[in-house]
Amino acid sequence: MNTGSIDLAVIGGTGVYAFPGLEQARRIDASTRWGAPSSVIVLGRVGDRRVAFLARHGEGHTLAPHRINYRANIDALHALGARRVVGINAVGGIRADMGPRVLVLPDQLIDYTSGRASSFCDADGEPVLHVEFGEPYSALLRRDLLAAARRSGIAMVDGGCYAVTQGPRLETCAEIRRLRRDGCDLVGMTGMPEAALARERGMDYASLAVVANWAAGCGPEPDAPVSLDAIKAHLAAATVQVPVIVRELLAR
Ligand code: HPA
């Protein structure tokens, strides 16, 4: 069901379960050969631009990162006509300038996940693809997001390596030390296989990472345990900026 061109798809992560103020919104119960996406897809307008929104963990946050049907999510958006996708990802900060509430536009990732259905190339009729993935995020979409944030007066760190872990537990301090040695700046659980699947479907994809907490053993109080209440508060404060950036992105 291609409903015509969609200017942008937004996949909301932890703390982002809706896109506020979508006009003429309608809810679409999509289905794909891979199963059902995480949630209904809300199709609506921002001015004259068409936007699709999907809650990655489900609208009531019922899906853990390893239980998300990433293939159904990407394929459903693709089938609806989306060719540009911004994935919002809550992450832990490893690098000193990536503390709670900072927004980051990663430019690299390392995939530490295992056992996730991570390719479309394992069903009859699907072409065997070895997609180019040296630069996992769309340079054009990253450029446009950075410019939109700048025009909105919202600070966003340009670049960083996103470590995608299996979860759902958080990491040990030793695991984070290893990720740092590997060159990772951020750690989260949902960046993959989403980015690779979008590439397989030929979509422009970028991750907008919202730092929810210092990763284990990082930050000014490295011995402090990661507090879930603090994570919620940081995400609530930081994610309000996401629709502002997206609206500005769509304004040009
Ligand atoms: N680790 C992994 N995933 C996360 C974290 C973290 O510290 N914070 C938010 N998502």
CSV table of C-alpha atoms and ligand atoms in Angstrom, one decimal:
chain,number,residue,atom,x,y,z
A,1,MET,CA,0.0,0.0,0.0
A,2,ASN,CA,2.0,3.0,-1.2
A,3,THR,CA,-0.1,6.0,-0.2
A,4,GLY,CA,2.0,8.4,-2.2
A,5,SER,CA,5.1,10.2,-1.3
A,6,ILE,CA,5.9,10.7,2.4
A,7,ASP,CA,8.4,13.4,3.0
A,8,LEU,CA,9.8,12.0,6.2
A,9,ALA,CA,9.3,9.0,8.5
A,10,VAL,CA,10.2,9.4,12.2
A,11,ILE,CA,10.8,6.3,14.3
A,12,GLY,CA,10.4,7.4,17.9
A,13,GLY,CA,12.5,5.7,20.6
A,14,THR,CA,12.3,5.6,24.4
A,15,GLY,CA,10.4,8.7,25.5
A,16,VAL,CA,9.1,9.6,22.1
A,17,TYR,CA,5.7,7.8,21.5
A,18,ALA,CA,4.0,10.4,19.3
A,19,PHE,CA,4.7,13.3,17.0
A,20,PRO,CA,2.9,16.3,18.5
A,21,GLY,CA,0.7,18.4,16.4
A,22,LEU,CA,0.4,16.3,13.3
A,23,GLU,CA,-2.5,17.6,11.2
A,24,GLN,CA,-5.1,15.5,9.5
A,25,ALA,CA,-3.6,12.5,11.2
A,26,ARG,CA,-4.8,9.0,10.5
A,27,ARG,CA,-3.7,5.8,12.0
A,28,ILE,CA,-2.7,2.9,9.8
A,29,ASP,CA,-2.6,-0.7,10.9
A,30,ALA,CA,0.1,-1.9,8.5
A,31,SER,CA,1.1,-5.5,8.0
A,32,THR,CA,4.1,-6.9,6.1
A,33,ARG,CA,5.5,-10.2,5.1
A,34,TRP,CA,7.7,-10.0,8.2
A,35,GLY,CA,4.8,-9.5,10.5
A,36,ALA,CA,3.3,-6.4,12.2
A,37,PRO,CA,5.3,-3.3,13.0
A,38,SER,CA,5.8,-2.2,16.6
A,39,SER,CA,2.8,0.1,16.5
A,40,VAL,CA,0.2,1.7,14.2
A,41,ILE,CA,1.8,4.2,11.8
A,42,VAL,CA,0.4,7.7,12.2
A,43,LEU,CA,0.3,9.5,8.9
A,44,GLY,CA,-0.2,13.2,9.0
A,45,ARG,CA,0.9,16.6,7.8
A,46,VAL,CA,3.2,19.3,9.0
A,47,GLY,CA,2.2,22.2,6.8
A,48,ASP,CA,2.2,20.7,3.3
A,49,ARG,CA,4.7,17.9,4.2
A,50,ARG,CA,3.6,14.4,4.8
A,51,VAL,CA,5.0,12.7,7.8
A,52,ALA,CA,4.8,9.1,9.1
A,53,PHE,CA,5.4,8.4,12.7
A,54,LEU,CA,6.1,4.9,14.3
A,55,ALA,CA,6.8,4.2,18.0
A,56,ARG,CA,9.6,1.7,17.9
A,57,HIS,CA,8.9,0.2,21.3
A,58,GLY,CA,5.1,0.3,20.8
A,59,GLU,CA,2.9,3.2,21.9
A,60,GLY,CA,2.9,1.8,25.5
A,61,HIS,CA,6.6,0.9,25.4
A,62,THR,CA,5.9,-2.8,25.6
A,63,LEU,CA,8.7,-4.1,23.3
A,64,ALA,CA,12.3,-4.6,24.6
A,65,PRO,CA,15.0,-3.7,22.0
A,66,HIS,CA,15.7,-7.3,21.1
A,67,ARG,CA,11.9,-8.0,20.6
A,68,ILE,CA,11.3,-5.2,18.1
A,69,ASN,CA,10.4,-6.3,14.6
A,70,TYR,CA,12.8,-4.0,12.9
A,71,ARG,CA,12.1,-5.6,9.5
A,72,ALA,CA,8.4,-5.0,9.7
A,73,ASN,CA,8.9,-1.4,10.9
A,74,ILE,CA,11.2,-0.5,8.0
A,75,ASP,CA,9.2,-2.4,5.4
A,76,ALA,CA,5.9,-0.9,6.5
A,77,LEU,CA,7.3,2.6,6.2
A,78,HIS,CA,8.9,1.8,2.9
A,79,ALA,CA,5.6,0.3,1.5
A,80,LEU,CA,3.8,3.5,2.6
A,81,GLY,CA,6.2,5.5,0.4
A,82,ALA,CA,8.8,6.7,3.0
A,83,ARG,CA,12.3,7.2,1.5
A,84,ARG,CA,13.8,9.4,4.3
A,85,VAL,CA,13.8,8.1,7.9
A,86,VAL,CA,15.0,9.7,11.1
A,87,GLY,CA,15.4,7.2,14.0
A,88,ILE,CA,15.3,8.7,17.5
A,89,ASN,CA,17.5,6.7,19.8
A,90,ALA,CA,17.9,7.1,23.6
A,91,VAL,CA,21.6,6.4,24.4
A,92,GLY,CA,24.1,6.5,27.2
A,93,GLY,CA,27.0,8.9,26.9
A,94,ILE,CA,30.6,7.6,26.9
A,95,ARG,CA,32.5,10.7,25.5
A,96,ALA,CA,33.0,13.6,27.9
A,97,ASP,CA,31.0,16.0,25.8
A,98,MET,CA,28.0,13.6,25.5
A,99,GLY,CA,26.4,13.9,28.9
A,100,PRO,CA,22.7,13.6,29.8
A,101,ARG,CA,20.3,15.8,27.6
A,102,VAL,CA,22.9,16.2,24.8
A,103,LEU,CA,21.6,15.6,21.3
A,104,VAL,CA,24.1,13.8,19.0
A,105,LEU,CA,24.0,13.0,15.3
A,106,PRO,CA,26.2,9.9,15.1
A,107,ASP,CA,28.2,9.3,11.9
A,108,GLN,CA,29.4,5.8,12.7
A,109,LEU,CA,28.2,2.7,14.5
A,110,ILE,CA,29.5,-0.7,15.7
A,111,ASP,CA,27.0,-3.5,15.9
A,112,TYR,CA,27.4,-5.6,19.1
A,113,THR,CA,23.9,-7.1,18.8
A,114,SER,CA,23.3,-10.8,18.2
A,115,GLY,CA,20.4,-13.0,17.2
A,116,ARG,CA,18.3,-10.2,15.7
A,117,ALA,CA,16.6,-10.7,12.3
A,118,SER,CA,18.9,-8.2,10.6
A,119,SER,CA,18.4,-8.5,6.9
A,120,PHE,CA,15.7,-8.7,4.3
A,121,CYS,CA,17.8,-11.2,2.3
A,122,ASP,CA,16.5,-14.3,4.0
A,123,ALA,CA,13.1,-14.9,2.4
A,124,ASP,CA,12.1,-16.2,-1.0
A,125,GLY,CA,11.9,-13.6,-3.6
A,126,GLU,CA,14.2,-11.1,-1.8
A,127,PRO,CA,17.3,-10.3,-3.8
A,128,VAL,CA,20.7,-11.1,-2.2
A,129,LEU,CA,22.2,-7.7,-1.4
A,130,HIS,CA,25.6,-6.9,0.1
A,131,VAL,CA,24.8,-3.2,0.7
A,132,GLU,CA,27.5,-0.7,1.0
A,133,PHE,CA,27.6,0.4,4.7
A,134,GLY,CA,30.9,2.1,5.2
A,135,GLU,CA,29.0,5.2,6.1
A,136,PRO,CA,25.9,3.8,7.8
A,137,TYR,CA,24.0,7.1,7.9
A,138,SER,CA,22.9,9.3,5.0
A,139,ALA,CA,25.3,12.2,4.6
A,140,LEU,CA,22.5,14.3,3.0
A,141,LEU,CA,20.0,13.7,5.8
A,142,ARG,CA,22.7,14.3,8.5
A,143,ARG,CA,23.6,17.6,6.8
A,144,ASP,CA,19.9,18.7,6.7
A,145,LEU,CA,19.3,17.7,10.3
A,146,LEU,CA,22.4,19.6,11.5
A,147,ALA,CA,21.3,22.7,9.5
A,148,ALA,CA,17.8,22.4,10.9
A,149,ALA,CA,19.1,22.2,14.5
A,150,ARG,CA,21.3,25.2,13.9
A,151,ARG,CA,18.4,27.2,12.5
A,152,SER,CA,16.4,26.2,15.5
A,153,GLY,CA,19.1,27.4,17.9
A,154,ILE,CA,19.4,23.8,19.3
A,155,ALA,CA,22.8,22.4,20.0
A,156,MET,CA,23.6,19.1,18.5
A,157,VAL,CA,27.0,17.3,18.5
A,158,ASP,CA,28.0,16.5,14.9
A,159,GLY,CA,29.4,12.9,14.7
A,160,GLY,CA,30.1,10.1,17.1
A,161,CYS,CA,30.3,6.3,17.0
A,162,TYR,CA,27.2,4.6,18.3
A,163,ALA,CA,27.8,1.2,20.0
A,164,VAL,CA,24.6,-0.9,19.6
A,165,THR,CA,24.4,-3.5,22.3
A,166,GLN,CA,21.9,-6.3,22.7
A,167,GLY,CA,20.4,-5.3,26.1
A,168,PRO,CA,17.9,-5.2,27.6
A,169,ARG,CA,20.2,-4.8,30.6
A,170,LEU,CA,22.6,-1.9,30.8
A,171,GLU,CA,26.4,-2.5,30.5
A,172,THR,CA,29.1,-3.3,33.0
A,173,CYS,CA,31.8,-0.7,33.6
A,174,ALA,CA,34.3,-3.1,32.0
A,175,GLU,CA,32.0,-3.4,28.9
A,176,ILE,CA,31.9,0.4,28.6
A,177,ARG,CA,35.7,0.6,29.0
A,178,ARG,CA,35.9,-1.9,26.1
A,179,LEU,CA,33.5,0.1,24.0
A,180,ARG,CA,35.6,3.2,24.6
A,181,ARG,CA,38.7,1.4,23.5
A,182,ASP,CA,36.8,0.3,20.4
A,183,GLY,CA,36.3,4.0,19.6
A,184,CYS,CA,32.6,4.2,20.7
A,185,ASP,CA,31.2,7.5,22.0
A,186,LEU,CA,27.6,6.5,22.7
A,187,VAL,CA,25.9,3.3,23.7
A,188,GLY,CA,22.3,2.2,23.0
A,189,MET,CA,20.3,-0.8,22.0
A,190,THR,CA,18.1,0.1,19.0
A,191,GLY,CA,20.4,1.5,16.3
A,192,MET,CA,20.8,-1.8,14.6
A,193,PRO,CA,19.6,-3.5,12.5
A,194,GLU,CA,17.3,-0.5,11.8
A,195,ALA,CA,20.0,1.4,9.9
A,196,ALA,CA,21.1,-1.5,7.8
A,197,LEU,CA,17.6,-2.5,6.9
A,198,ALA,CA,16.9,1.1,5.8
A,199,ARG,CA,20.0,0.9,3.6
A,200,GLU,CA,18.8,-2.5,2.1
A,201,ARG,CA,15.5,-0.8,1.2
A,202,GLY,CA,17.4,2.1,-0.4
A,203,MET,CA,16.1,4.7,2.2
A,204,ASP,CA,18.0,7.7,3.5
A,205,TYR,CA,18.4,7.1,7.2
A,206,ALA,CA,19.9,9.0,10.1
A,207,SER,CA,19.9,8.5,13.8
A,208,LEU,CA,19.2,11.4,16.2
A,209,ALA,CA,20.6,10.2,19.5
A,210,VAL,CA,19.3,11.7,22.8
A,211,VAL,CA,21.6,11.1,25.7
A,212,ALA,CA,19.6,9.8,28.7
A,213,ASN,CA,22.4,9.0,31.1
A,214,TRP,CA,26.1,8.6,31.5
A,215,ALA,CA,27.1,5.1,30.4
A,216,ALA,CA,28.2,2.9,33.3
A,217,GLY,CA,31.4,4.2,34.9
A,218,CYS,CA,31.4,7.4,32.8
A,219,GLY,CA,30.8,11.1,33.7
A,220,PRO,CA,31.7,13.2,36.7
A,221,GLU,CA,30.4,10.6,39.3
A,222,PRO,CA,31.6,7.3,37.7
A,223,ASP,CA,30.6,5.3,40.7
A,224,ALA,CA,27.0,6.5,40.7
A,225,PRO,CA,24.5,3.8,39.5
A,226,VAL,CA,22.4,4.7,36.5
A,227,SER,CA,19.1,5.9,37.9
A,228,LEU,CA,16.0,5.1,35.9
A,229,ASP,CA,14.1,8.2,37.3
A,230,ALA,CA,17.0,10.4,36.2
A,231,ILE,CA,16.9,8.8,32.7
A,232,LYS,CA,13.2,9.6,32.4
A,233,ALA,CA,13.7,13.2,33.5
A,234,HIS,CA,16.6,13.7,31.1
A,235,LEU,CA,14.7,12.2,28.2
A,236,ALA,CA,11.6,14.2,28.9
A,237,ALA,CA,13.7,17.4,28.9
A,238,ALA,CA,15.7,16.6,25.8
A,239,THR,CA,13.1,15.0,23.5
A,240,VAL,CA,10.9,18.1,23.4
A,241,GLN,CA,13.5,19.5,21.0
A,242,VAL,CA,13.1,16.7,18.5
A,243,PRO,CA,9.8,17.9,16.9
A,244,VAL,CA,11.2,21.4,16.7
A,245,ILE,CA,14.2,20.1,14.7
A,246,VAL,CA,12.0,17.9,12.5
A,247,ARG,CA,9.6,20.7,11.8
A,248,GLU,CA,12.5,23.0,10.8
A,249,LEU,CA,13.9,20.1,8.6
A,250,LEU,CA,10.5,19.9,6.8
A,251,ALA,CA,10.3,23.7,6.4
A,252,ARG,CA,12.9,23.7,3.6
B,1,HPA,N1,23.3,1.7,27.7
B,1,HPA,C1,22.6,1.1,26.7
B,1,HPA,N2,21.5,1.7,26.2
B,1,HPA,C2,21.0,2.8,26.7
B,1,HPA,C3,21.7,3.4,27.7
B,1,HPA,C4,22.9,2.9,28.3
B,1,HPA,O1,23.5,3.4,29.2
B,1,HPA,N3,21.0,4.6,28.1
B,1,HPA,C5,19.9,4.6,27.2
B,1,HPA,N4,19.9,3.5,26.4
